JSON list of C-alpha atoms in Angstrom, two decimals:
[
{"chain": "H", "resi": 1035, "resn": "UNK", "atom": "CA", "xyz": [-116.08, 143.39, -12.32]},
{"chain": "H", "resi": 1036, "resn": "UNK", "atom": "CA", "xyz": [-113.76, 146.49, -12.37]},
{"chain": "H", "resi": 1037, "resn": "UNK", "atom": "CA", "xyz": [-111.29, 144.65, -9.85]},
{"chain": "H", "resi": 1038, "resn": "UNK", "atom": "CA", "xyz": [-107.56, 145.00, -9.94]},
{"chain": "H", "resi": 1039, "resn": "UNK", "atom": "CA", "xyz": [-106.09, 141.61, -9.73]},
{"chain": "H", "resi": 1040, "resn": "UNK", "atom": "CA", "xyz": [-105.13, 141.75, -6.13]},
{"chain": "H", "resi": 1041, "resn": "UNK", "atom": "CA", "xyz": [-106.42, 139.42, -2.97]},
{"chain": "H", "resi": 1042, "resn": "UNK", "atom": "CA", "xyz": [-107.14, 142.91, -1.27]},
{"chain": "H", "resi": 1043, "resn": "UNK", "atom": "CA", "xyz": [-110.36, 143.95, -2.49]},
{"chain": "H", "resi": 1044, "resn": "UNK", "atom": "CA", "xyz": [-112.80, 146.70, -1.41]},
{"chain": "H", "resi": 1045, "resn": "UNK", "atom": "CA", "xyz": [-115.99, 144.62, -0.64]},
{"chain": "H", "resi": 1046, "resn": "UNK", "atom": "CA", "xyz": [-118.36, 147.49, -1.13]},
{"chain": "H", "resi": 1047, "resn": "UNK", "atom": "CA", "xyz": [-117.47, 148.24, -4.55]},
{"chain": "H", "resi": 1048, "resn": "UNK", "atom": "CA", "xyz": [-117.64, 144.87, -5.63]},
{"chain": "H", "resi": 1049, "resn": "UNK", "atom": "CA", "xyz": [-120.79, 144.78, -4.50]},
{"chain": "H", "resi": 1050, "resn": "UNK", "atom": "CA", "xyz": [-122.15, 147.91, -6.25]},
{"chain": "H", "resi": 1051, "resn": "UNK", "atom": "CA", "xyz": [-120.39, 146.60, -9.58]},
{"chain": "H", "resi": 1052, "resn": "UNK", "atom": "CA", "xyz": [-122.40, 143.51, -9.15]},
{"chain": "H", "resi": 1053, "resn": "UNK", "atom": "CA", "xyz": [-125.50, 145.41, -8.72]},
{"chain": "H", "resi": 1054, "resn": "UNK", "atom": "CA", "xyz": [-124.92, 147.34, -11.01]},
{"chain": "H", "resi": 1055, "resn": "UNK", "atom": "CA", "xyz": [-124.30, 145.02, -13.77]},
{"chain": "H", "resi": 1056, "resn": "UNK", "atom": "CA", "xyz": [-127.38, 142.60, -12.60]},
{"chain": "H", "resi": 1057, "resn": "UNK", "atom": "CA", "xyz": [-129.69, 145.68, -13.29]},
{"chain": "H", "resi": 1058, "resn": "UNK", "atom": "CA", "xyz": [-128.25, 146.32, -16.77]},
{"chain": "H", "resi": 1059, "resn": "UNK", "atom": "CA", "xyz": [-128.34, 142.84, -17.54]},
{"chain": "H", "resi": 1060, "resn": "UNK", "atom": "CA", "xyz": [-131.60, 141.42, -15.95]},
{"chain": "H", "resi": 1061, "resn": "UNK", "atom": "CA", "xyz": [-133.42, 139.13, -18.27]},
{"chain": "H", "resi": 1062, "resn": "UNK", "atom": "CA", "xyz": [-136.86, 140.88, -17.33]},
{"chain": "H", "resi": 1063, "resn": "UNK", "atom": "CA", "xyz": [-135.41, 143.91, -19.17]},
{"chain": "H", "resi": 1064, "resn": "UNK", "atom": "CA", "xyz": [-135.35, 141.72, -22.43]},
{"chain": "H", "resi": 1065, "resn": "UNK", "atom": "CA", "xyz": [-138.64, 139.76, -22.31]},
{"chain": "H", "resi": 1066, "resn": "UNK", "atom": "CA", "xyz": [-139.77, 140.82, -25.66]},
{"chain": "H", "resi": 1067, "resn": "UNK", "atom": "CA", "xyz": [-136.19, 139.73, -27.28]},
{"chain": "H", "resi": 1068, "resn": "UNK", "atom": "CA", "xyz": [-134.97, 136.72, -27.23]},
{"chain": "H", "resi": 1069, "resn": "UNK", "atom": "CA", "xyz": [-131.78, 136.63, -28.67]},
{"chain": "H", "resi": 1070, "resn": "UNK", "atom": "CA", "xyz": [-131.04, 139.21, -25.76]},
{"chain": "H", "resi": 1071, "resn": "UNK", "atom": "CA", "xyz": [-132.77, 137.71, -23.27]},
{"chain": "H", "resi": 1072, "resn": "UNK", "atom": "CA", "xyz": [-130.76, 134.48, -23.94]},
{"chain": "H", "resi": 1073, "resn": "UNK", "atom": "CA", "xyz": [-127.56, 136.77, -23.92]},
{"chain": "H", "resi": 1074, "resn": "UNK", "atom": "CA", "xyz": [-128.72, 138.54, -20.50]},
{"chain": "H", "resi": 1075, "resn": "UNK", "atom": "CA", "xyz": [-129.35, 135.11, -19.14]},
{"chain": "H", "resi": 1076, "resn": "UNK", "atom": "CA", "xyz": [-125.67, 133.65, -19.52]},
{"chain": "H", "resi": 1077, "resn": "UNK", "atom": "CA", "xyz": [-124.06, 136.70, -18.63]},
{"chain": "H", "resi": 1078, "resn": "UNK", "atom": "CA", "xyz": [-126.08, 137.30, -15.39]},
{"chain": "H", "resi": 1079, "resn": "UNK", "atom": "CA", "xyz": [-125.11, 134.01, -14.91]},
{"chain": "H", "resi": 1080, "resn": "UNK", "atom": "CA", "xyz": [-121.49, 134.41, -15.42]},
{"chain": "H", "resi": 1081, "resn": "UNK", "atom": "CA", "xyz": [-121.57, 138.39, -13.24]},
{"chain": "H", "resi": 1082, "resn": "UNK", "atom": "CA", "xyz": [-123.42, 135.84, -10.51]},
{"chain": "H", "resi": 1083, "resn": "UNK", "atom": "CA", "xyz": [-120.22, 133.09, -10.64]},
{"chain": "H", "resi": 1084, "resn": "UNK", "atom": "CA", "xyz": [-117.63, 136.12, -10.35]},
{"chain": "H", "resi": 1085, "resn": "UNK", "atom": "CA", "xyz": [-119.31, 137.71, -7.91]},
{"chain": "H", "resi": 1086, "resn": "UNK", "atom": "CA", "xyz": [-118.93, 134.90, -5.49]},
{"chain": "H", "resi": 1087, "resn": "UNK", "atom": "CA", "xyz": [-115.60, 133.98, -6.79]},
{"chain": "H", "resi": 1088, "resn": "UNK", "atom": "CA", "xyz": [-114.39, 137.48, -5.74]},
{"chain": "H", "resi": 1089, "resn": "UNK", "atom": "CA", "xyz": [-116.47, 138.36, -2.07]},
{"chain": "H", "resi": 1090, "resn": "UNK", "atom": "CA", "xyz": [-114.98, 134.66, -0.57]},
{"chain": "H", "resi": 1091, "resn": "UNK", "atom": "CA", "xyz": [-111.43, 134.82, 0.17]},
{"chain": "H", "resi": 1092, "resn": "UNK", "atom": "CA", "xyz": [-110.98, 131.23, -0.57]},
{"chain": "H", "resi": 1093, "resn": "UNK", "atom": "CA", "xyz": [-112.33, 131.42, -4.08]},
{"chain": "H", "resi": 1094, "resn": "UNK", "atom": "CA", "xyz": [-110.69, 134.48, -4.72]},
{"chain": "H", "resi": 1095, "resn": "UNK", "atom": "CA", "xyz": [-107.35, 133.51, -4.12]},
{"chain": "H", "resi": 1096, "resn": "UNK", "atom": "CA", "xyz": [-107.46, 130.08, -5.51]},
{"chain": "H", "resi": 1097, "resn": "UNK", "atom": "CA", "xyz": [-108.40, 131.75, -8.55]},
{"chain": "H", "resi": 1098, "resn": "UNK", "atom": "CA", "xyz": [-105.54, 134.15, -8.31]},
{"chain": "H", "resi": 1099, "resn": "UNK", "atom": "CA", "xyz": [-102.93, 131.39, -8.08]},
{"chain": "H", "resi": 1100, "resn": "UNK", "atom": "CA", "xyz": [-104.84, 129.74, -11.30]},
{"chain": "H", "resi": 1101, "resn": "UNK", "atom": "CA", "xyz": [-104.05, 133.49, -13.16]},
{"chain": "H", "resi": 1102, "resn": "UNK", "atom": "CA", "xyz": [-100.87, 132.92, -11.98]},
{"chain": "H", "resi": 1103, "resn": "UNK", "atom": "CA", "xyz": [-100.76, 129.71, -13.82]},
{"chain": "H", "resi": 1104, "resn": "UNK", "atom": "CA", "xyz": [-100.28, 128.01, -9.98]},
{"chain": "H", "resi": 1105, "resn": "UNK", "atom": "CA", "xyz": [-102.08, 124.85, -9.48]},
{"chain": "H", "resi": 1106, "resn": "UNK", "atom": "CA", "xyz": [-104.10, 124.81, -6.09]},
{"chain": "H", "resi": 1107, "resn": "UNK", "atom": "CA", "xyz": [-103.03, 122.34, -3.54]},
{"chain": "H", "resi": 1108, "resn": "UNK", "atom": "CA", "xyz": [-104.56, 119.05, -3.63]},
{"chain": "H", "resi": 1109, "resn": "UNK", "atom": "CA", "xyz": [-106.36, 117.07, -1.02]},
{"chain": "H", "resi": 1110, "resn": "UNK", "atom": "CA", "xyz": [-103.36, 114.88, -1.11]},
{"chain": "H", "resi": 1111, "resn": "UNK", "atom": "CA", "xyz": [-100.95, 117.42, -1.32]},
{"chain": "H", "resi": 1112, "resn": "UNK", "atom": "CA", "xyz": [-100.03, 117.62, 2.41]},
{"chain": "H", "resi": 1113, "resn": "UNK", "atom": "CA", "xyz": [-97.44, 120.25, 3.41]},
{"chain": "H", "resi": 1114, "resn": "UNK", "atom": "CA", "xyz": [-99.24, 121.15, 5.75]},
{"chain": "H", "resi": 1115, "resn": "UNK", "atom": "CA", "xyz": [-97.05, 121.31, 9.17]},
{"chain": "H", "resi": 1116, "resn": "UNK", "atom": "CA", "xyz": [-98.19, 118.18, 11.89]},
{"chain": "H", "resi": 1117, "resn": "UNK", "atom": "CA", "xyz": [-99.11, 120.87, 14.89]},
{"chain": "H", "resi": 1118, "resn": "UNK", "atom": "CA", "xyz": [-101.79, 122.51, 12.11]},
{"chain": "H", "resi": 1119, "resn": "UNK", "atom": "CA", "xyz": [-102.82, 119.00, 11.13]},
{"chain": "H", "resi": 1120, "resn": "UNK", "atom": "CA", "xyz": [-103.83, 118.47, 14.98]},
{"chain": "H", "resi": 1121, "resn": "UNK", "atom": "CA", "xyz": [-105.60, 121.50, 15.39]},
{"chain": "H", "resi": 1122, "resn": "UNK", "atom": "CA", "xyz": [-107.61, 120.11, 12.73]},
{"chain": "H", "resi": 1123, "resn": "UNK", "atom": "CA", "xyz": [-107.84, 116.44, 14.40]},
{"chain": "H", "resi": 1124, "resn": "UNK", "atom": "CA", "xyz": [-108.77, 117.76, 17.43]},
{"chain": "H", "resi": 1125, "resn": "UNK", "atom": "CA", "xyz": [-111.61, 120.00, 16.28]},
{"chain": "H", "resi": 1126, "resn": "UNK", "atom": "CA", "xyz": [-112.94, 117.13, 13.86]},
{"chain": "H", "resi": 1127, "resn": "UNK", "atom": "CA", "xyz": [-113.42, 115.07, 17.00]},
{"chain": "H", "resi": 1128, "resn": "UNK", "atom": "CA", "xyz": [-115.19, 117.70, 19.05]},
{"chain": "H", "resi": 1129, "resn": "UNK", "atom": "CA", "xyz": [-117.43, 118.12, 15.77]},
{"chain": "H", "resi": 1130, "resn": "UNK", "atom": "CA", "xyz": [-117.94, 114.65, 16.25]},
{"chain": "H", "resi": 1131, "resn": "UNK", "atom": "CA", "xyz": [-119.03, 114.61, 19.69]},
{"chain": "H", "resi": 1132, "resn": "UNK", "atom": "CA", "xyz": [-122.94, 114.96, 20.68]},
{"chain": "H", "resi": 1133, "resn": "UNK", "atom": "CA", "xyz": [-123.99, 118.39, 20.32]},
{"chain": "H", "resi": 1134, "resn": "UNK", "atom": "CA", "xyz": [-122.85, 120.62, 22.80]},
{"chain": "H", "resi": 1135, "resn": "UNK", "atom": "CA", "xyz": [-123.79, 124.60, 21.80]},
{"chain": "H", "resi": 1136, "resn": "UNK", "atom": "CA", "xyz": [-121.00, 126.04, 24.25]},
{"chain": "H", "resi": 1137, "resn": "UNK", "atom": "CA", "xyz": [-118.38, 123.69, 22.55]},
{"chain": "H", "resi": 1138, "resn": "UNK", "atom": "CA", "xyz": [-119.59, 124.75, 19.12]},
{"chain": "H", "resi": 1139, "resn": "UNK", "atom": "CA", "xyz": [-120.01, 128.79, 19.78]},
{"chain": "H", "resi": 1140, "resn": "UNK", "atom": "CA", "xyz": [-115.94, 127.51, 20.92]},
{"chain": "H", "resi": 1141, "resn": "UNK", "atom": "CA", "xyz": [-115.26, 126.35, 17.53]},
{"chain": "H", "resi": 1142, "resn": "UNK", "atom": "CA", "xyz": [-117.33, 128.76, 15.64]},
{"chain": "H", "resi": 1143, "resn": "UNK", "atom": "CA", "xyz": [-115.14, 130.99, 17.90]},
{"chain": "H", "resi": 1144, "resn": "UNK", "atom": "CA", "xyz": [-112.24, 129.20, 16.60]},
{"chain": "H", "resi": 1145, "resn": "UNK", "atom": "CA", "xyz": [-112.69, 128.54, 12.78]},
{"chain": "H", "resi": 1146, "resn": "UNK", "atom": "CA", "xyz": [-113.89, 132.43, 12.69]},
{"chain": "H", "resi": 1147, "resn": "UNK", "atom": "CA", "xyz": [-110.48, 133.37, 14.15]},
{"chain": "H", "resi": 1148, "resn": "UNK", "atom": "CA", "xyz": [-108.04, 131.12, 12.50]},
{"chain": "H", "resi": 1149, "resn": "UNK", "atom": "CA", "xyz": [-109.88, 132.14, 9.08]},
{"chain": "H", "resi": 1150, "resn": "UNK", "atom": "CA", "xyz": [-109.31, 135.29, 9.61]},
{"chain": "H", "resi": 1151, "resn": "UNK", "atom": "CA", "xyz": [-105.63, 134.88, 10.43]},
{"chain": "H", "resi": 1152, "resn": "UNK", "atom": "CA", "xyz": [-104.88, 133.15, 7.33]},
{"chain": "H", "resi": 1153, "resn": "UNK", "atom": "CA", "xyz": [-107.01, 135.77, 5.17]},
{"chain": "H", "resi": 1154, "resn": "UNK", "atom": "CA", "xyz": [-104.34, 138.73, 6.74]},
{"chain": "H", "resi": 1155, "resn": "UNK", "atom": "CA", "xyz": [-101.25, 135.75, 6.32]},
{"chain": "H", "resi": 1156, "resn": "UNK", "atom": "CA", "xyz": [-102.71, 135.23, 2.34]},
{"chain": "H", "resi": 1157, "resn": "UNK", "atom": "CA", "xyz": [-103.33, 138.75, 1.79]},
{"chain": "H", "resi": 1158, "resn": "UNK", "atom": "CA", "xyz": [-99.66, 139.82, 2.64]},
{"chain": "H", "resi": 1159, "resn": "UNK", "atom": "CA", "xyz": [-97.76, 136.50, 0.78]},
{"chain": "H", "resi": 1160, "resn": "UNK", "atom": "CA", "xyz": [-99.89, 137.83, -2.41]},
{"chain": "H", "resi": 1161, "resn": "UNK", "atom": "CA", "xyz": [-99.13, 141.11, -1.70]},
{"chain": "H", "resi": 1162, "resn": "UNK", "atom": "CA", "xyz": [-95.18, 139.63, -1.79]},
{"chain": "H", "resi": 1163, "resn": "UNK", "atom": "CA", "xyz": [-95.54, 137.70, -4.93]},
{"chain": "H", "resi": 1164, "resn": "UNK", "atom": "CA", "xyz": [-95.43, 135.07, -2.58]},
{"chain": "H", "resi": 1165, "resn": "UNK", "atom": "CA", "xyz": [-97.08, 132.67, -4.47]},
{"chain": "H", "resi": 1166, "resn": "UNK", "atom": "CA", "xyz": [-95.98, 129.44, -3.13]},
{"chain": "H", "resi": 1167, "resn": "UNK", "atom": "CA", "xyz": [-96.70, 130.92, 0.55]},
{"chain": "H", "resi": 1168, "resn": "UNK", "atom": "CA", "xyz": [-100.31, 131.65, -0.97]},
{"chain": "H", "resi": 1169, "resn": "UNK", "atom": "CA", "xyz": [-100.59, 128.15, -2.17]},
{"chain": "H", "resi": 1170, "resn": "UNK", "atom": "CA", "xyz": [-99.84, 126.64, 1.14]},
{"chain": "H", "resi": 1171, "resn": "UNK", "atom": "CA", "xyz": [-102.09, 129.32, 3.08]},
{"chain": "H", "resi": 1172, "resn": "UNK", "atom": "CA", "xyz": [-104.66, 128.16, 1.00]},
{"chain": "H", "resi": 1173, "resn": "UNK", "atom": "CA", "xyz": [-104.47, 125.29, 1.66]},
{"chain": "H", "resi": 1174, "resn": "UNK", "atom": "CA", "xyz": [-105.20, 125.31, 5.06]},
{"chain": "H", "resi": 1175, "resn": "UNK", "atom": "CA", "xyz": [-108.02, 128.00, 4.23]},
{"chain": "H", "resi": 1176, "resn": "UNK", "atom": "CA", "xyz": [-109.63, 124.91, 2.64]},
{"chain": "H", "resi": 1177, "resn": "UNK", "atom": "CA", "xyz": [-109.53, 122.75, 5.86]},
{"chain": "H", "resi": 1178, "resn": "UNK", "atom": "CA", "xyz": [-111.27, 125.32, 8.08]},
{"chain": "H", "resi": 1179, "resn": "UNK", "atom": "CA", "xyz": [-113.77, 126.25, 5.29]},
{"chain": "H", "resi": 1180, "resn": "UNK", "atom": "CA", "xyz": [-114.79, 122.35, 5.43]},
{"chain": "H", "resi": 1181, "resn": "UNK", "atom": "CA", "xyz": [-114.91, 122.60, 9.35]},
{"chain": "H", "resi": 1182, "resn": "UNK", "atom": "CA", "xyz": [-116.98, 125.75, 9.06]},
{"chain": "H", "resi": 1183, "resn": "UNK", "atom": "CA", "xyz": [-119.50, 123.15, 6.62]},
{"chain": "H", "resi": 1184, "resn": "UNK", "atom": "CA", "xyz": [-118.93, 120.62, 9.26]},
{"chain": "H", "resi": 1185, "resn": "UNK", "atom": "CA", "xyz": [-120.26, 123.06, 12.01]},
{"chain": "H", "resi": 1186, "resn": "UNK", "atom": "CA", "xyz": [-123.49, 124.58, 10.04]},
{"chain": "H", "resi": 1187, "resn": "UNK", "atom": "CA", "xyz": [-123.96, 120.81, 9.14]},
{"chain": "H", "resi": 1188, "resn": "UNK", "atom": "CA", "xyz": [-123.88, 120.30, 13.25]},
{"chain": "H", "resi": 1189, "resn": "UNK", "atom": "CA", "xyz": [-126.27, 122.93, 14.12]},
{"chain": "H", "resi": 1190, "resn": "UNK", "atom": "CA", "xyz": [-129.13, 122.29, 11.71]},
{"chain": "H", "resi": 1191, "resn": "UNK", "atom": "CA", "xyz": [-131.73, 120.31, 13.64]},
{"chain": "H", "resi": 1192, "resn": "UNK", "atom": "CA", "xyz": [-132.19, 116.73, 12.83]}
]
């Protein structure tokens, strides 16, 4: 994808790259050959996987620590401090309370914010070397990207 290995990444030429690479390798262009249309077809596949590993600062820094030969935190790893661990309490029980759309535009508010936060907080630990820091960031990148699912989950209509 033409990316240096760094969390900062310019967005827009990522997305060019991608486009880029889609057109050259679009399985329409090989209809008549099969061999290369099977090749297109896995590779497209593979541009479509780093694509989306790379725009999502989640992804993309998980898979920076796994360069780094730095296993992500677990589910049950739990460093996480006990005033962060009740920010996430508290918002899992207004997610669990009957739907309210001022209390959710709140937490969208919220989640949006915090998310943000931790992307600058990531972004300068990896920019440190920091990888432990980037680890534990992560980490609690994870819990408000399963709050943000929570939420959508919340505002489909039943």
């Amino acid at each position: 994808m033409e990316c240096e290995r760094s969390f900062r990444l310019d967005a827009q030429r990522l997305q060019r790259r991608f486009r880029s690479l889609q057109r050259a390798l679009h399985p329409d262009r090989f209809g008549r050959r099969p061999a290369e249309q099977h090749y297109s077809e896995q590779h497209s596949s593979l541009i479509n996987k780093a694509y989306q590993t790379l725009l999502h600062p989640l992804s993309r820094g998980l898979y920076l620590l796994e360069l780094n030969g730095v296993e992500p935190a677990q589910e049950t790893d739990c460093d996480a401090d006990s005033e962060f661990l009740m920010e996430i309490m508290e918002i899992n029980e207004k997610l669990a309370e009957p739907k309210n759309d001022e209390i959710l535009g709140e937490i969208e508010t919220l989640i949006k914010d915090r998310q943000e936060e931790l992307t600058k907080e990531v972004t300068a630990a990896f920019e440190r070397d920091d990888l432990q820091e980037a680890k534990k960031l992560l980490a609690k990148m994870k819990y408000f990207a399963n709050l943000e699912d929570k939420l959508k989950n919340k505002k489909i209509p039943s």
